[in-house]
Amino acid sequence: NNEYFDLVGPTVALPPNLFVTGTVNIDESTYMFSSKVLDRANVIELNDVDIKGYGVVAGEPAATALFSEFILKTFPDLTQFELSQKTDFQNIPKEAKLFLTAAHEILERHHLHFGYRVINEVSRFILNAMTYCEASTNLVTQALDRQMVQKILPKFNGPQSKLDVPVRELLTLIATNAMGAAMEWDDVERLEPSSTKYPLSAEKLKRMAKALTLNGFANFIE
């Protein structure tokens, strides 16, 4: 009745511990999200189908080799919230700063670079991983790898003339951990993503490079 609706105010306050997760099915009728949305989100693709482990009863021997060292040791207190900021970038390990700086320099030459918001949020993700995840020798590179495919590469979509060189230059950075000439196509074909420090990024970029060559166009969302 009208008395009930009178209790609803003209505005609704959103608490700082509110986190929004959304899903979308991608097909030919779906438009890619705008850059402004992608800057504020982490894009997580759910493409893996573990048929070997599908239907395995709890307690049975694992039927699949899928495994990740990137796991939580303690769950974050989501009631505490602080915006990512410049000091996050200042506090991440040197190796992460060098990689982000190199990736940014490559993309800046092609006007595909990311801004301060992405730098701050990637840095906060790395610091959170160091705080809340199980310690491992390559924890920082695992965090960086995930942020490449969740925060930076989702903006990649367009024709070969736009993406071919930056995609292959990023592959050179990932494969050699140094900036250099764009990786030749034969080397892209031979590249084994699992042998690099950033296998998720290498796998995604390799597929995009192949799509650019075969179709003349590539999109992050497959």
Protein backbone atom coordinates (compact mmCIF):
# COMPACT_ATOMS: atom_id res chain seq x y z
CA ASN A 1 0.00 0.00 0.00
CA ASN A 2 0.98 3.67 -0.17
CA GLU A 3 2.05 3.79 3.48
CA TYR A 4 4.69 1.12 2.79
CA PHE A 5 6.21 3.00 -0.13
CA ASP A 6 6.30 6.21 1.89
CA LEU A 7 8.98 4.55 4.02
CA VAL A 8 11.39 4.28 1.07
CA GLY A 9 13.57 7.37 0.85
CA PRO A 10 14.61 9.16 -2.34
CA THR A 11 18.14 7.72 -2.16
CA VAL A 12 19.71 4.40 -1.18
CA ALA A 13 23.14 4.37 0.45
CA LEU A 14 25.57 1.71 -0.80
CA PRO A 15 27.85 0.46 1.99
CA PRO A 16 31.60 0.24 1.26
CA ASN A 17 31.60 -3.53 1.79
CA LEU A 18 29.19 -4.11 -1.13
CA PHE A 19 30.83 -6.05 -3.96
CA VAL A 20 29.07 -6.59 -7.28
CA THR A 21 29.62 -9.68 -9.40
CA GLY A 22 27.87 -10.13 -12.72
CA THR A 23 27.88 -12.77 -15.43
CA VAL A 24 27.23 -12.49 -19.13
CA ASN A 25 26.93 -15.06 -21.89
CA ILE A 26 28.94 -13.99 -24.93
CA ASP A 27 27.57 -14.59 -28.42
CA GLU A 28 27.18 -12.72 -31.70
CA SER A 29 24.47 -10.52 -30.18
CA THR A 30 26.61 -9.31 -27.27
CA TYR A 31 28.44 -6.01 -27.26
CA MET A 32 31.77 -5.77 -25.44
CA PHE A 33 31.82 -3.68 -22.28
CA SER A 34 33.03 -0.10 -22.56
CA SER A 35 36.52 0.90 -21.43
CA LYS A 36 35.05 2.80 -18.46
CA VAL A 37 33.41 -0.41 -17.21
CA LEU A 38 36.51 -2.54 -17.80
CA ASP A 39 38.66 -0.05 -15.88
CA ARG A 40 36.50 -0.69 -12.81
CA ALA A 41 36.13 -4.46 -13.08
CA ASN A 42 38.07 -7.71 -13.16
CA VAL A 43 37.05 -9.83 -16.14
CA ILE A 44 37.17 -13.55 -15.33
CA GLU A 45 36.46 -15.94 -18.20
CA LEU A 46 34.86 -19.26 -17.32
CA ASN A 47 35.88 -21.34 -20.33
CA ASP A 48 37.46 -24.45 -18.80
CA VAL A 49 35.48 -27.70 -18.97
CA ASP A 50 37.06 -30.33 -16.69
CA ILE A 51 35.41 -33.41 -18.17
CA LYS A 52 37.91 -35.78 -16.51
CA GLY A 53 36.89 -34.55 -13.08
CA TYR A 54 33.21 -34.14 -13.96
CA GLY A 55 31.04 -36.29 -11.76
CA VAL A 56 33.91 -37.60 -9.64
CA VAL A 57 32.61 -38.59 -6.21
CA ALA A 58 34.17 -36.81 -3.26
CA GLY A 59 37.01 -38.86 -1.80
CA GLU A 60 37.88 -40.59 -5.08
CA PRO A 61 41.39 -40.10 -6.54
CA ALA A 62 41.66 -36.94 -8.62
CA ALA A 63 40.96 -37.64 -12.28
CA THR A 64 42.49 -34.43 -13.51
CA ALA A 65 45.79 -32.57 -13.26
CA LEU A 66 44.15 -29.16 -12.80
CA PHE A 67 45.88 -27.51 -9.86
CA SER A 68 46.79 -24.04 -8.71
CA GLU A 69 49.21 -22.78 -6.08
CA PHE A 70 47.34 -19.48 -6.08
CA ILE A 71 45.04 -20.17 -3.13
CA LEU A 72 43.88 -18.28 -0.05
CA LYS A 73 45.41 -19.02 3.33
CA THR A 74 43.07 -16.61 5.16
CA PHE A 75 39.84 -15.03 3.98
CA PRO A 76 39.88 -11.22 3.72
CA ASP A 77 37.72 -9.16 6.08
CA LEU A 78 35.34 -7.70 3.53
CA THR A 79 33.83 -5.33 6.08
CA GLN A 80 37.02 -3.26 5.81
CA PHE A 81 37.41 -1.32 2.59
CA GLU A 82 39.94 1.18 1.28
CA LEU A 83 40.24 2.53 -2.22
CA SER A 84 43.38 1.54 -4.13
CA GLN A 85 45.84 4.40 -4.41
CA LYS A 86 49.29 5.49 -5.57
CA THR A 87 50.98 4.11 -2.46
CA ASP A 88 49.89 0.61 -3.51
CA PHE A 89 52.07 0.89 -6.61
CA GLN A 90 54.91 2.27 -4.51
CA ASN A 91 54.70 -0.75 -2.17
CA ILE A 92 54.64 -3.64 -4.66
CA PRO A 93 57.88 -5.60 -5.29
CA LYS A 94 60.40 -4.23 -7.77
CA GLU A 95 59.81 -7.06 -10.25
CA ALA A 96 56.13 -6.13 -10.47
CA LYS A 97 56.91 -2.45 -10.97
CA LEU A 98 59.37 -3.24 -13.75
CA PHE A 99 56.93 -5.52 -15.57
CA LEU A 100 54.00 -3.08 -15.33
CA THR A 101 56.22 -0.21 -16.45
CA ALA A 102 57.49 -2.18 -19.45
CA ALA A 103 53.99 -3.32 -20.45
CA HIS A 104 52.70 0.24 -20.13
CA GLU A 105 55.55 1.57 -22.29
CA ILE A 106 54.79 -0.96 -25.02
CA LEU A 107 51.08 -0.18 -25.04
CA GLU A 108 51.61 3.59 -24.81
CA ARG A 109 53.43 3.56 -28.15
CA HIS A 110 50.23 2.18 -29.70
CA HIS A 111 47.82 4.32 -27.65
CA LEU A 112 46.52 1.22 -25.86
CA HIS A 113 47.98 2.00 -22.45
CA PHE A 114 46.17 1.79 -19.12
CA GLY A 115 45.66 4.61 -16.63
CA TYR A 116 46.28 5.29 -12.96
CA ARG A 117 43.10 3.52 -11.80
CA VAL A 118 44.23 0.25 -13.38
CA ILE A 119 47.78 0.66 -12.06
CA ASN A 120 46.48 1.23 -8.54
CA GLU A 121 44.00 -1.67 -8.65
CA VAL A 122 46.51 -4.11 -10.11
CA SER A 123 48.96 -3.08 -7.39
CA ARG A 124 46.34 -3.57 -4.66
CA PHE A 125 45.56 -7.03 -6.06
CA ILE A 126 49.25 -7.96 -5.84
CA LEU A 127 49.52 -6.68 -2.26
CA ASN A 128 46.33 -8.56 -1.28
CA ALA A 129 47.75 -11.74 -2.83
CA MET A 130 50.91 -11.32 -0.77
CA THR A 131 48.80 -10.85 2.37
CA TYR A 132 46.07 -13.44 1.96
CA CYS A 133 47.46 -16.17 -0.35
CA GLU A 134 49.69 -19.11 0.48
CA ALA A 135 53.35 -18.17 0.10
CA SER A 136 55.11 -19.46 -3.00
CA THR A 137 58.24 -18.52 -4.92
CA ASN A 138 56.26 -17.16 -7.88
CA LEU A 139 53.30 -15.64 -6.03
CA VAL A 140 53.87 -12.13 -7.40
CA THR A 141 54.17 -13.31 -11.01
CA GLN A 142 51.01 -15.40 -10.59
CA ALA A 143 49.16 -12.33 -9.33
CA LEU A 144 50.53 -10.21 -12.19
CA ASP A 145 49.59 -12.89 -14.72
CA ARG A 146 45.99 -12.90 -13.53
CA GLN A 147 45.77 -9.13 -13.54
CA MET A 148 47.07 -8.98 -17.11
CA VAL A 149 44.18 -11.14 -18.30
CA GLN A 150 41.60 -9.62 -15.95
CA LYS A 151 42.41 -5.89 -16.10
CA ILE A 152 44.64 -5.06 -19.09
CA LEU A 153 44.01 -7.48 -21.97
CA PRO A 154 40.16 -7.28 -21.88
CA LYS A 155 40.41 -3.95 -23.73
CA PHE A 156 42.07 -5.69 -26.67
CA ASN A 157 39.72 -5.94 -29.61
CA GLY A 158 40.13 -4.68 -33.15
CA PRO A 159 41.73 -5.28 -36.55
CA GLN A 160 45.18 -6.62 -37.33
CA SER A 161 46.47 -3.15 -38.18
CA LYS A 162 45.72 -2.05 -34.60
CA LEU A 163 46.67 -5.07 -32.50
CA ASP A 164 49.21 -7.17 -34.38
CA VAL A 165 52.40 -5.38 -33.31
CA PRO A 166 51.44 -4.65 -29.66
CA VAL A 167 50.28 -8.24 -29.14
CA ARG A 168 53.57 -9.63 -30.45
CA GLU A 169 55.62 -7.05 -28.51
CA LEU A 170 53.86 -8.10 -25.29
CA LEU A 171 54.63 -11.73 -26.14
CA THR A 172 58.31 -10.76 -26.45
CA LEU A 173 58.17 -9.16 -22.98
CA ILE A 174 56.47 -12.21 -21.49
CA ALA A 175 58.79 -14.72 -23.15
CA THR A 176 62.07 -12.90 -22.46
CA ASN A 177 61.17 -10.67 -19.48
CA ALA A 178 62.66 -7.79 -21.50
CA MET A 179 61.48 -5.31 -24.11
CA GLY A 180 62.41 -6.01 -27.69
CA ALA A 181 61.20 -6.29 -31.25
CA ALA A 182 57.80 -7.85 -31.87
CA MET A 183 58.02 -11.64 -31.77
CA GLU A 184 58.04 -13.18 -35.24
CA TRP A 185 55.05 -15.31 -36.18
CA ASP A 186 57.09 -18.53 -36.33
CA ASP A 187 58.29 -17.87 -32.79
CA VAL A 188 54.70 -17.20 -31.67
CA GLU A 189 53.70 -20.57 -33.09
CA ARG A 190 56.53 -22.33 -31.24
CA LEU A 191 55.95 -20.50 -27.95
CA GLU A 192 54.86 -22.80 -25.13
CA PRO A 193 52.85 -20.61 -22.70
CA SER A 194 53.43 -22.94 -19.74
CA SER A 195 57.19 -22.38 -20.05
CA THR A 196 56.87 -18.61 -19.45
CA LYS A 197 56.55 -16.69 -16.16
CA TYR A 198 53.09 -15.52 -17.22
CA PRO A 199 51.38 -18.55 -18.81
CA LEU A 200 47.79 -17.23 -18.71
CA SER A 201 48.76 -14.02 -20.48
CA ALA A 202 50.96 -15.87 -22.96
CA GLU A 203 48.14 -18.29 -23.83
CA LYS A 204 45.62 -15.48 -24.36
CA LEU A 205 48.00 -13.36 -26.45
CA LYS A 206 49.05 -16.36 -28.54
CA ARG A 207 45.41 -17.10 -29.40
CA MET A 208 44.82 -13.44 -30.23
CA ALA A 209 47.90 -13.40 -32.49
CA LYS A 210 46.58 -16.45 -34.32
CA ALA A 211 43.13 -14.88 -34.71
CA LEU A 212 44.69 -11.71 -36.12
CA THR A 213 46.64 -13.73 -38.67
CA LEU A 214 43.76 -15.97 -39.73
CA ASN A 215 40.85 -13.55 -39.50
CA GLY A 216 42.40 -10.09 -39.56
CA PHE A 217 40.56 -9.32 -36.31
CA ALA A 218 40.76 -10.39 -32.70
CA ASN A 219 38.67 -9.92 -29.57
CA PHE A 220 39.61 -10.65 -25.97
CA ILE A 221 36.27 -12.40 -25.45
CA GLU A 222 36.24 -15.69 -27.36
